Amino acid sequence: MDEAGRVRILLGDGQSLFREAVRVVLSAEDDFTVVAEAGDAAQAIAEAERTRPDLALLDIALPPSGGVEAVLAITDRVPDCRVVLLSDQQDQSTLIRALEAGASGLLLRSCPLSDLTDAARAISRGETLIPPRMLGALLSELIRRRRRHDEARRAVVRLTRREREVLALLAGGADLDAIAGSLLISSETARTHIQNVLSKLDVHSRA
């Protein structure tokens, strides 16, 4: 916040008229100040580093690489900045990518501009902003992911000590010869261990 206690905001959107409309709405509030604007992802990242805002409102389709990539960079370089993405669609995969990138929520561009003020205040208080109609689907997806994670963990537990060593080497990018050399075993034995690992993890092929 600035010395007057106002939330400092960065606007990132490829449409200048939309940015102007949002800026007018936010600037009319006593507790907000727009400190920077950006028309593309690179500029948004640069302005975030320069101004160190409390909150960034970014278009999900911010050119050229998209708002999610900008979220990754901004949350990494300006950790105290909370980021909200604005989207034209209620797309579940987009929401999950945004949250995984570090966004504090997603807001539909079709919402009344006046709703932005409430959203900005909520995010500034540390809340996460999810469109109500997307919340049920999000929870279902998180439950499915947790189940898949639990299944994968149970599969790894079934591996022998040697197979876990092979799995670690595979995860590090080692090929058949590298695994054999690292574990001081023959290539044929290494191949057998690899096939056992893939079978127990239900992976059906390996190039």
PDB file of C-alpha atoms in Angstrom:
ATOM      1  CA  MET A   1       0.000   0.000   0.000  1.00  0.00           C
ATOM      2  CA  ASP A   2       1.054   3.603  -0.474  1.00  0.00           C
ATOM      3  CA  GLU A   3       1.485   6.166   2.300  1.00  0.00           C
ATOM      4  CA  ALA A   4      -2.235   6.938   2.193  1.00  0.00           C
ATOM      5  CA  GLY A   5      -3.078   3.281   2.762  1.00  0.00           C
ATOM      6  CA  ARG A   6      -4.372   2.734  -0.765  1.00  0.00           C
ATOM      7  CA  VAL A   7      -3.977  -0.571  -2.604  1.00  0.00           C
ATOM      8  CA  ARG A   8      -1.541  -0.080  -5.480  1.00  0.00           C
ATOM      9  CA  ILE A   9      -2.796  -1.751  -8.666  1.00  0.00           C
ATOM     10  CA  LEU A  10      -1.270  -2.761 -11.995  1.00  0.00           C
ATOM     11  CA  LEU A  11      -3.618  -3.206 -14.976  1.00  0.00           C
ATOM     12  CA  GLY A  12      -2.598  -5.516 -17.803  1.00  0.00           C
ATOM     13  CA  ASP A  13      -4.871  -5.850 -20.829  1.00  0.00           C
ATOM     14  CA  GLY A  14      -4.362  -5.728 -24.586  1.00  0.00           C
ATOM     15  CA  GLN A  15      -7.420  -3.504 -25.085  1.00  0.00           C
ATOM     16  CA  SER A  16      -6.668   0.089 -24.133  1.00  0.00           C
ATOM     17  CA  LEU A  17     -10.357   1.036 -23.876  1.00  0.00           C
ATOM     18  CA  PHE A  18     -10.983  -1.752 -21.382  1.00  0.00           C
ATOM     19  CA  ARG A  19      -7.939  -0.705 -19.347  1.00  0.00           C
ATOM     20  CA  GLU A  20      -9.190   2.866 -19.304  1.00  0.00           C
ATOM     21  CA  ALA A  21     -12.653   1.808 -18.149  1.00  0.00           C
ATOM     22  CA  VAL A  22     -11.210  -0.306 -15.343  1.00  0.00           C
ATOM     23  CA  ARG A  23      -8.819   2.472 -14.332  1.00  0.00           C
ATOM     24  CA  VAL A  24     -11.667   4.992 -14.120  1.00  0.00           C
ATOM     25  CA  VAL A  25     -13.740   2.670 -11.934  1.00  0.00           C
ATOM     26  CA  LEU A  26     -10.873   1.819  -9.582  1.00  0.00           C
ATOM     27  CA  SER A  27      -9.524   5.364  -9.383  1.00  0.00           C
ATOM     28  CA  ALA A  28     -12.931   6.597  -8.241  1.00  0.00           C
ATOM     29  CA  GLU A  29     -12.464   4.605  -5.027  1.00  0.00           C
ATOM     30  CA  ASP A  30     -10.575   6.163  -2.119  1.00  0.00           C
ATOM     31  CA  ASP A  31      -8.720   2.954  -1.249  1.00  0.00           C
ATOM     32  CA  PHE A  32      -7.233   2.203  -4.699  1.00  0.00           C
ATOM     33  CA  THR A  33      -4.603   3.785  -6.896  1.00  0.00           C
ATOM     34  CA  VAL A  34      -3.582   2.528 -10.343  1.00  0.00           C
ATOM     35  CA  VAL A  35       0.204   2.783 -10.466  1.00  0.00           C
ATOM     36  CA  ALA A  36       0.853   1.258 -13.901  1.00  0.00           C
ATOM     37  CA  GLU A  37      -0.757  -0.117 -17.050  1.00  0.00           C
ATOM     38  CA  ALA A  38       0.487  -2.622 -19.607  1.00  0.00           C
ATOM     39  CA  GLY A  39      -0.697  -3.765 -23.010  1.00  0.00           C
ATOM     40  CA  ASP A  40       1.268  -7.012 -23.200  1.00  0.00           C
ATOM     41  CA  ALA A  41       2.826  -9.641 -20.958  1.00  0.00           C
ATOM     42  CA  ALA A  42       6.406  -8.374 -21.171  1.00  0.00           C
ATOM     43  CA  GLN A  43       5.344  -4.850 -20.265  1.00  0.00           C
ATOM     44  CA  ALA A  44       3.199  -6.138 -17.396  1.00  0.00           C
ATOM     45  CA  ILE A  45       6.150  -8.037 -15.948  1.00  0.00           C
ATOM     46  CA  ALA A  46       8.449  -5.030 -16.343  1.00  0.00           C
ATOM     47  CA  GLU A  47       5.929  -2.656 -14.754  1.00  0.00           C
ATOM     48  CA  ALA A  48       5.365  -5.066 -11.881  1.00  0.00           C
ATOM     49  CA  GLU A  49       9.092  -5.114 -11.164  1.00  0.00           C
ATOM     50  CA  ARG A  50       9.320  -1.337 -11.470  1.00  0.00           C
ATOM     51  CA  THR A  51       6.301  -0.338  -9.378  1.00  0.00           C
ATOM     52  CA  ARG A  52       6.002  -3.332  -6.980  1.00  0.00           C
ATOM     53  CA  PRO A  53       2.165  -3.203  -6.874  1.00  0.00           C
ATOM     54  CA  ASP A  54       0.003  -4.863  -4.241  1.00  0.00           C
ATOM     55  CA  LEU A  55      -2.370  -6.244  -6.860  1.00  0.00           C
ATOM     56  CA  ALA A  56      -2.203  -6.988 -10.591  1.00  0.00           C
ATOM     57  CA  LEU A  57      -5.314  -7.429 -12.738  1.00  0.00           C
ATOM     58  CA  LEU A  58      -4.279  -9.229 -15.922  1.00  0.00           C
ATOM     59  CA  ASP A  59      -6.162 -10.423 -18.977  1.00  0.00           C
ATOM     60  CA  ILE A  60      -5.867 -14.202 -19.382  1.00  0.00           C
ATOM     61  CA  ALA A  61      -5.207 -13.584 -23.097  1.00  0.00           C
ATOM     62  CA  LEU A  62      -2.574 -10.900 -22.516  1.00  0.00           C
ATOM     63  CA  PRO A  63      -0.423 -10.920 -25.683  1.00  0.00           C
ATOM     64  CA  PRO A  64       1.719 -12.541 -26.798  1.00  0.00           C
ATOM     65  CA  SER A  65       2.214 -15.429 -24.349  1.00  0.00           C
ATOM     66  CA  GLY A  66      -0.911 -15.120 -22.210  1.00  0.00           C
ATOM     67  CA  GLY A  67      -1.654 -13.996 -18.685  1.00  0.00           C
ATOM     68  CA  VAL A  68      -0.714 -17.293 -17.032  1.00  0.00           C
ATOM     69  CA  GLU A  69       2.921 -16.910 -18.097  1.00  0.00           C
ATOM     70  CA  ALA A  70       2.883 -13.368 -16.744  1.00  0.00           C
ATOM     71  CA  VAL A  71       1.515 -14.659 -13.430  1.00  0.00           C
ATOM     72  CA  LEU A  72       4.449 -17.052 -13.118  1.00  0.00           C
ATOM     73  CA  ALA A  73       6.967 -14.278 -13.688  1.00  0.00           C
ATOM     74  CA  ILE A  74       5.285 -11.658 -11.507  1.00  0.00           C
ATOM     75  CA  THR A  75       4.696 -13.917  -8.506  1.00  0.00           C
ATOM     76  CA  ASP A  76       8.313 -15.053  -8.758  1.00  0.00           C
ATOM     77  CA  ARG A  77       9.832 -11.569  -9.071  1.00  0.00           C
ATOM     78  CA  VAL A  78       7.341  -9.630  -6.933  1.00  0.00           C
ATOM     79  CA  PRO A  79       6.208 -12.169  -4.297  1.00  0.00           C
ATOM     80  CA  ASP A  80       4.043  -9.690  -2.384  1.00  0.00           C
ATOM     81  CA  CYS A  81       1.964  -8.893  -5.471  1.00  0.00           C
ATOM     82  CA  ARG A  82      -1.314 -10.800  -5.700  1.00  0.00           C
ATOM     83  CA  VAL A  83      -2.562 -11.480  -9.222  1.00  0.00           C
ATOM     84  CA  VAL A  84      -6.094 -11.883 -10.547  1.00  0.00           C
ATOM     85  CA  LEU A  85      -6.736 -13.025 -14.105  1.00  0.00           C
ATOM     86  CA  LEU A  86      -9.644 -11.717 -16.165  1.00  0.00           C
ATOM     87  CA  SER A  87     -11.183 -14.247 -18.550  1.00  0.00           C
ATOM     88  CA  ASP A  88     -13.903 -14.237 -21.201  1.00  0.00           C
ATOM     89  CA  GLN A  89     -14.874 -17.836 -20.432  1.00  0.00           C
ATOM     90  CA  GLN A  90     -15.535 -20.074 -17.445  1.00  0.00           C
ATOM     91  CA  ASP A  91     -12.928 -22.602 -18.502  1.00  0.00           C
ATOM     92  CA  GLN A  92     -11.958 -25.132 -15.850  1.00  0.00           C
ATOM     93  CA  SER A  93      -8.507 -25.942 -17.222  1.00  0.00           C
ATOM     94  CA  THR A  94      -7.687 -22.233 -17.467  1.00  0.00           C
ATOM     95  CA  LEU A  95      -8.710 -21.692 -13.858  1.00  0.00           C
ATOM     96  CA  ILE A  96      -6.546 -24.563 -12.648  1.00  0.00           C
ATOM     97  CA  ARG A  97      -3.550 -23.385 -14.697  1.00  0.00           C
ATOM     98  CA  ALA A  98      -3.982 -19.900 -13.265  1.00  0.00           C
ATOM     99  CA  LEU A  99      -4.107 -21.121  -9.664  1.00  0.00           C
ATOM    100  CA  GLU A 100      -1.145 -23.437 -10.191  1.00  0.00           C
ATOM    101  CA  ALA A 101       0.819 -20.505 -11.620  1.00  0.00           C
ATOM    102  CA  GLY A 102       0.211 -18.555  -8.425  1.00  0.00           C
ATOM    103  CA  ALA A 103      -2.853 -16.467  -9.262  1.00  0.00           C
ATOM    104  CA  SER A 104      -5.118 -15.491  -6.391  1.00  0.00           C
ATOM    105  CA  GLY A 105      -8.209 -15.999  -8.481  1.00  0.00           C
ATOM    106  CA  LEU A 106     -10.074 -15.491 -11.715  1.00  0.00           C
ATOM    107  CA  LEU A 107     -12.745 -12.955 -12.607  1.00  0.00           C
ATOM    108  CA  LEU A 108     -14.990 -12.948 -15.661  1.00  0.00           C
ATOM    109  CA  ARG A 109     -14.549  -9.960 -17.961  1.00  0.00           C
ATOM    110  CA  SER A 110     -18.312  -9.957 -18.461  1.00  0.00           C
ATOM    111  CA  CYS A 111     -18.933  -9.024 -14.833  1.00  0.00           C
ATOM    112  CA  PRO A 112     -20.056  -5.456 -14.074  1.00  0.00           C
ATOM    113  CA  LEU A 113     -17.051  -3.175 -13.723  1.00  0.00           C
ATOM    114  CA  SER A 114     -18.349  -2.160 -10.316  1.00  0.00           C
ATOM    115  CA  ASP A 115     -17.756  -5.752  -9.162  1.00  0.00           C
ATOM    116  CA  LEU A 116     -14.039  -5.200  -9.710  1.00  0.00           C
ATOM    117  CA  THR A 117     -13.851  -3.005  -6.643  1.00  0.00           C
ATOM    118  CA  ASP A 118     -15.308  -5.710  -4.399  1.00  0.00           C
ATOM    119  CA  ALA A 119     -13.030  -8.282  -6.013  1.00  0.00           C
ATOM    120  CA  ALA A 120      -9.948  -6.111  -5.549  1.00  0.00           C
ATOM    121  CA  ARG A 121     -10.752  -5.580  -1.884  1.00  0.00           C
ATOM    122  CA  ALA A 122     -11.338  -9.297  -1.335  1.00  0.00           C
ATOM    123  CA  ILE A 123      -8.022 -10.219  -2.937  1.00  0.00           C
ATOM    124  CA  SER A 124      -6.241  -7.525  -0.931  1.00  0.00           C
ATOM    125  CA  ARG A 125      -7.613  -9.106   2.245  1.00  0.00           C
ATOM    126  CA  GLY A 126      -5.970 -12.370   1.248  1.00  0.00           C
ATOM    127  CA  GLU A 127      -9.024 -14.124  -0.161  1.00  0.00           C
ATOM    128  CA  THR A 128      -9.024 -16.335  -3.255  1.00  0.00           C
ATOM    129  CA  LEU A 129     -11.501 -15.348  -5.928  1.00  0.00           C
ATOM    130  CA  ILE A 130     -13.330 -18.142  -7.794  1.00  0.00           C
ATOM    131  CA  PRO A 131     -16.479 -17.601  -9.906  1.00  0.00           C
ATOM    132  CA  PRO A 132     -19.274 -19.388  -7.959  1.00  0.00           C
ATOM    133  CA  ARG A 133     -20.374 -21.448 -10.962  1.00  0.00           C
ATOM    134  CA  MET A 134     -16.844 -22.830 -11.326  1.00  0.00           C
ATOM    135  CA  LEU A 135     -16.311 -23.741  -7.688  1.00  0.00           C
ATOM    136  CA  GLY A 136     -18.086 -27.107  -7.769  1.00  0.00           C
ATOM    137  CA  ALA A 137     -16.195 -28.281 -10.841  1.00  0.00           C
ATOM    138  CA  LEU A 138     -12.919 -27.067  -9.326  1.00  0.00           C
ATOM    139  CA  LEU A 139     -13.478 -29.047  -6.135  1.00  0.00           C
ATOM    140  CA  SER A 140     -14.355 -32.149  -8.167  1.00  0.00           C
ATOM    141  CA  GLU A 141     -11.159 -31.814 -10.190  1.00  0.00           C
ATOM    142  CA  LEU A 142      -9.052 -31.349  -7.053  1.00  0.00           C
ATOM    143  CA  ILE A 143     -10.600 -34.489  -5.558  1.00  0.00           C
ATOM    144  CA  ARG A 144      -9.829 -36.447  -8.745  1.00  0.00           C
ATOM    145  CA  ARG A 145      -6.234 -35.211  -8.671  1.00  0.00           C
ATOM    146  CA  ARG A 146      -5.872 -36.197  -5.025  1.00  0.00           C
ATOM    147  CA  ARG A 147      -7.140 -39.679  -5.797  1.00  0.00           C
ATOM    148  CA  ARG A 148      -4.694 -40.032  -8.687  1.00  0.00           C
ATOM    149  CA  HIS A 149      -1.899 -38.816  -6.418  1.00  0.00           C
ATOM    150  CA  ASP A 150      -2.835 -41.360  -3.746  1.00  0.00           C
ATOM    151  CA  GLU A 151      -2.941 -44.144  -6.343  1.00  0.00           C
ATOM    152  CA  ALA A 152       0.496 -43.165  -7.655  1.00  0.00           C
ATOM    153  CA  ARG A 153       1.912 -43.083  -4.124  1.00  0.00           C
ATOM    154  CA  ARG A 154       0.536 -46.551  -3.401  1.00  0.00           C
ATOM    155  CA  ALA A 155       2.082 -47.796  -6.648  1.00  0.00           C
ATOM    156  CA  VAL A 156       5.504 -46.404  -5.693  1.00  0.00           C
ATOM    157  CA  VAL A 157       5.275 -48.067  -2.275  1.00  0.00           C
ATOM    158  CA  ARG A 158       4.912 -51.421  -4.046  1.00  0.00           C
ATOM    159  CA  LEU A 159       8.297 -50.979  -5.733  1.00  0.00           C
ATOM    160  CA  THR A 160      11.330 -52.761  -4.330  1.00  0.00           C
ATOM    161  CA  ARG A 161      14.312 -50.743  -3.113  1.00  0.00           C
ATOM    162  CA  ARG A 162      16.172 -51.424  -6.367  1.00  0.00           C
ATOM    163  CA  GLU A 163      13.141 -50.475  -8.442  1.00  0.00           C
ATOM    164  CA  ARG A 164      12.864 -47.178  -6.562  1.00  0.00           C
ATOM    165  CA  GLU A 165      16.518 -46.510  -7.382  1.00  0.00           C
ATOM    166  CA  VAL A 166      15.765 -47.195 -11.038  1.00  0.00           C
ATOM    167  CA  LEU A 167      12.718 -44.916 -10.890  1.00  0.00           C
ATOM    168  CA  ALA A 168      14.824 -42.088  -9.453  1.00  0.00           C
ATOM    169  CA  LEU A 169      17.357 -42.485 -12.252  1.00  0.00           C
ATOM    170  CA  LEU A 170      14.596 -42.558 -14.874  1.00  0.00           C
ATOM    171  CA  ALA A 171      13.107 -39.397 -13.401  1.00  0.00           C
ATOM    172  CA  GLY A 172      16.525 -37.780 -13.731  1.00  0.00           C
ATOM    173  CA  GLY A 173      16.638 -38.597 -17.438  1.00  0.00           C
ATOM    174  CA  ALA A 174      18.996 -41.586 -17.326  1.00  0.00           C
ATOM    175  CA  ASP A 175      18.853 -44.071 -20.202  1.00  0.00           C
ATOM    176  CA  LEU A 176      19.344 -47.841 -20.051  1.00  0.00           C
ATOM    177  CA  ASP A 177      23.152 -47.763 -20.190  1.00  0.00           C
ATOM    178  CA  ALA A 178      23.375 -44.966 -17.622  1.00  0.00           C
ATOM    179  CA  ILE A 179      21.147 -46.885 -15.215  1.00  0.00           C
ATOM    180  CA  ALA A 180      23.193 -50.055 -15.644  1.00  0.00           C
ATOM    181  CA  GLY A 181      26.442 -48.166 -15.067  1.00  0.00           C
ATOM    182  CA  SER A 182      25.151 -46.265 -12.059  1.00  0.00           C
ATOM    183  CA  LEU A 183      23.823 -49.376 -10.320  1.00  0.00           C
ATOM    184  CA  LEU A 184      26.693 -51.639 -11.459  1.00  0.00           C
ATOM    185  CA  ILE A 185      24.339 -54.131 -13.090  1.00  0.00           C
ATOM    186  CA  SER A 186      24.058 -55.556 -16.589  1.00  0.00           C
ATOM    187  CA  SER A 187      22.001 -53.824 -19.254  1.00  0.00           C
ATOM    188  CA  GLU A 188      19.650 -56.796 -19.349  1.00  0.00           C
ATOM    189  CA  THR A 189      19.071 -56.604 -15.591  1.00  0.00           C
ATOM    190  CA  ALA A 190      18.521 -52.858 -15.857  1.00  0.00           C
ATOM    191  CA  ARG A 191      16.002 -53.456 -18.647  1.00  0.00           C
ATOM    192  CA  THR A 192      14.124 -55.940 -16.467  1.00  0.00           C
ATOM    193  CA  HIS A 193      13.993 -53.476 -13.575  1.00  0.00           C
ATOM    194  CA  ILE A 194      12.718 -50.749 -15.900  1.00  0.00           C
ATOM    195  CA  GLN A 195       9.961 -52.986 -17.230  1.00  0.00           C
ATOM    196  CA  ASN A 196       8.971 -53.952 -13.687  1.00  0.00           C
ATOM    197  CA  VAL A 197       8.804 -50.289 -12.674  1.00  0.00           C
ATOM    198  CA  LEU A 198       6.701 -49.368 -15.701  1.00  0.00           C
ATOM    199  CA  SER A 199       4.392 -52.313 -15.141  1.00  0.00           C
ATOM    200  CA  LYS A 200       3.811 -51.535 -11.459  1.00  0.00           C
ATOM    201  CA  LEU A 201       3.203 -47.863 -12.244  1.00  0.00           C
ATOM    202  CA  ASP A 202       0.848 -48.839 -15.075  1.00  0.00           C
ATOM    203  CA  VAL A 203       2.945 -47.043 -17.688  1.00  0.00           C
ATOM    204  CA  HIS A 204       2.403 -48.872 -20.944  1.00  0.00           C
ATOM    205  CA  SER A 205       5.360 -47.820 -23.056  1.00  0.00           C
ATOM    206  CA  ARG A 206       8.790 -46.249 -22.934  1.00  0.00           C
ATOM    207  CA  ALA A 207      10.676 -44.946 -25.972  1.00  0.00           C
TER     208      ALA A 207
END
